[in-house]
Short mmCIF file of C-alpha atoms in Angstrom, two decimals:
data_model
loop_
_atom_site.label_atom_id
_atom_site.label_comp_id
_atom_site.label_asym_id
_atom_site.label_seq_id
_atom_site.Cartn_x
_atom_site.Cartn_y
_atom_site.Cartn_z
CA UNK A 1 3.79 28.46 22.25
CA UNK A 2 2.76 26.00 19.44
CA UNK A 3 3.96 22.75 18.24
CA UNK A 4 5.84 24.59 15.38
CA UNK A 5 7.68 26.69 17.99
CA UNK A 6 8.63 23.97 20.02
CA UNK A 7 9.71 21.82 16.89
CA UNK A 8 11.60 24.74 15.44
CA UNK A 9 13.77 25.19 18.81
CA UNK A 10 14.08 21.17 19.09
CA UNK A 11 15.73 21.34 15.67
CA UNK A 12 19.10 22.44 17.19
CA UNK A 13 19.09 19.96 20.32
CA UNK A 14 22.04 18.49 20.81
CA UNK A 15 22.03 14.73 19.53
CA UNK A 16 24.87 13.39 21.75
CA UNK A 17 22.59 11.29 23.87
CA UNK A 18 19.39 9.51 22.79
CA UNK A 19 16.49 11.70 22.59
CA UNK A 20 13.44 10.77 23.87
CA UNK A 21 11.36 13.86 22.38
CA UNK A 22 12.73 15.40 19.35
CA UNK A 23 11.78 16.40 15.50
CA UNK A 24 10.97 13.70 13.17
CA UNK A 25 10.51 14.38 9.26
CA UNK A 26 7.30 12.48 8.59
CA UNK A 27 7.35 11.03 5.19
CA UNK A 28 11.25 10.68 5.05
CA UNK A 29 12.40 7.52 3.57
CA UNK A 30 14.73 5.72 5.73
CA UNK A 31 17.70 4.47 3.37
CA UNK A 32 19.28 2.07 5.60
CA UNK A 33 17.29 -0.78 4.49
CA UNK A 34 18.48 -0.06 1.04
CA UNK A 35 22.06 0.03 2.17
CA UNK A 36 21.49 -3.47 3.96
CA UNK A 37 19.99 -4.97 0.90
CA UNK A 38 22.54 -3.78 -1.64
CA UNK A 39 25.36 -4.85 0.75
CA UNK A 40 23.84 -8.52 0.20
CA UNK A 41 23.09 -8.18 -3.42
CA UNK A 42 26.34 -6.60 -4.82
CA UNK A 43 30.10 -7.92 -4.21
CA UNK A 44 32.14 -4.56 -3.37
CA UNK A 45 31.20 -2.15 -0.54
CA UNK A 46 31.62 0.59 -3.06
CA UNK A 47 29.39 -0.97 -5.52
CA UNK A 48 26.85 -1.45 -2.82
CA UNK A 49 26.76 2.12 -1.55
CA UNK A 50 26.53 3.65 -5.07
CA UNK A 51 23.52 1.21 -6.16
CA UNK A 52 21.94 2.19 -2.67
CA UNK A 53 22.35 5.84 -3.04
CA UNK A 54 20.79 5.54 -6.45
CA UNK A 55 17.96 3.11 -5.38
CA UNK A 56 17.35 5.42 -2.47
CA UNK A 57 17.19 8.57 -4.45
CA UNK A 58 15.06 6.80 -7.27
CA UNK A 59 12.44 5.93 -4.72
CA UNK A 60 12.40 9.36 -2.99
CA UNK A 61 11.60 10.72 -6.26
CA UNK A 62 8.58 8.39 -6.34
CA UNK A 63 7.41 9.39 -3.04
CA UNK A 64 7.25 12.86 -4.40
CA UNK A 65 5.27 12.20 -7.46
CA UNK A 66 1.83 13.05 -6.74
CA UNK A 67 0.80 11.38 -9.64
CA UNK A 68 1.76 7.67 -8.11
CA UNK A 69 -1.03 6.67 -5.74
CA UNK A 70 -0.34 3.28 -4.45
CA UNK A 71 -3.15 3.38 -2.00
CA UNK A 72 -6.52 1.49 -2.25
CA UNK A 73 -9.82 2.22 0.05
CA UNK A 74 -10.34 0.10 2.96
CA UNK A 75 -12.39 -0.29 6.04
CA UNK A 76 -9.11 1.02 8.08
CA UNK A 77 -10.08 4.31 10.16
CA UNK A 78 -7.68 6.14 7.61
CA UNK A 79 -9.77 4.73 4.88
CA UNK A 80 -6.72 3.96 2.87
CA UNK A 81 -4.13 1.28 2.77
CA UNK A 82 -1.13 0.31 0.71
CA UNK A 83 -2.27 -1.38 -2.46
CA UNK A 84 0.01 -4.44 -2.31
CA UNK A 85 -0.80 -5.17 -6.22
CA UNK A 86 0.91 -1.81 -6.88
CA UNK A 87 3.75 -3.02 -9.57
CA UNK A 88 6.37 -0.50 -8.38
CA UNK A 89 6.13 -1.81 -4.88
CA UNK A 90 5.89 -5.27 -5.88
CA UNK A 91 8.97 -5.23 -7.77
CA UNK A 92 10.72 -3.26 -5.07
CA UNK A 93 9.66 -5.98 -2.65
CA UNK A 94 10.64 -8.85 -4.87
CA UNK A 95 14.04 -7.42 -5.69
CA UNK A 96 15.29 -5.97 -2.68
CA UNK A 97 13.23 -7.42 0.30
CA UNK A 98 10.61 -6.86 2.66
CA UNK A 99 12.54 -4.44 4.80
CA UNK A 100 13.15 -2.08 1.88
CA UNK A 101 9.34 -2.42 1.18
CA UNK A 102 8.67 -1.78 4.77
CA UNK A 103 10.65 1.40 4.42
CA UNK A 104 8.95 2.58 1.57
CA UNK A 105 5.44 1.82 2.64
CA UNK A 106 5.98 3.51 6.08
CA UNK A 107 7.07 6.49 4.32
CA UNK A 108 4.09 6.49 1.90
CA UNK A 109 1.71 6.10 5.18
CA UNK A 110 3.29 9.06 6.64
CA UNK A 111 3.14 11.35 3.79
CA UNK A 112 -0.50 10.27 3.26
CA UNK A 113 -1.39 10.84 6.99
CA UNK A 114 0.49 13.97 7.60
CA UNK A 115 0.85 15.60 4.38
CA UNK A 116 -1.47 14.04 1.52
CA UNK A 117 -1.58 16.79 -0.83
CA UNK A 118 1.98 18.20 -0.81
CA UNK A 119 3.90 14.74 -0.67
CA UNK A 120 6.79 16.19 0.98
CA UNK A 121 8.13 15.33 4.32
CA UNK A 122 7.08 17.63 6.92
CA UNK A 123 8.36 18.00 10.71
CA UNK A 124 6.73 16.99 13.59
CA UNK A 125 7.31 16.93 17.39
CA UNK A 126 7.99 13.31 18.20
CA UNK A 127 8.17 10.97 21.09
CA UNK A 128 10.59 8.25 19.94
CA UNK A 129 10.58 6.26 22.98
CA UNK A 130 6.70 5.78 22.33
CA UNK A 131 6.80 6.12 18.54
CA UNK A 132 4.25 8.89 18.57
CA UNK A 133 3.30 12.34 18.27
CA UNK A 134 4.67 14.24 21.12
CA UNK A 135 2.06 16.43 23.15
CA UNK A 136 3.13 20.40 23.47
CA UNK A 137 3.69 19.79 27.24
CA UNK A 138 6.16 17.14 26.56
CA UNK A 139 7.76 19.39 23.80
CA UNK A 140 8.08 22.19 26.09
CA UNK A 141 9.70 20.01 29.26
CA UNK A 142 12.11 18.78 26.70
CA UNK A 143 12.90 21.82 25.69
CA UNK A 144 13.50 23.35 29.32
CA UNK A 145 15.76 20.24 30.30
CA UNK A 146 17.86 21.37 26.78
CA UNK A 147 17.98 24.72 28.12
CA UNK A 148 19.00 23.67 31.66
CA UNK A 149 22.11 21.34 30.04
CA UNK A 150 23.14 24.37 28.00
CA UNK A 151 23.24 26.66 30.80
CA UNK A 152 25.28 24.21 32.96
CA UNK A 153 27.75 23.78 30.03
CA UNK A 154 28.12 27.56 30.22
CA UNK A 155 28.75 27.69 33.55
#
């Protein structure tokens, strides 16, 4: 059984309780900070919701655009860090704040690490409790626990 087999099965796991092991879409943009920033900036919830949705969609397009490369070489083990002088990112941080900026840079770094050539999110078996990639053993263990839960519900 491979990581891909486990995360494929994990996609259907129940989400009624907070899962320790599950599937994370690496490189997905978290739109919650956009929502929070827009609620502070716009007078009505409707205007804030509309603006947050448009803004998040725009930045998801930027993420997918392989011609935009806001990285610079560094002595970091990965060899690259976010270029804080990038105009788009500077404007985003200035206009919407550090939480929105951090959501965007997190997505960029994940994309660059997990799928640098494709610039689209990929699925990864993830240990949410420890914020790291889950081992195959952890995935299988979680899968067996989920199977037992389903089995008990049927009986």
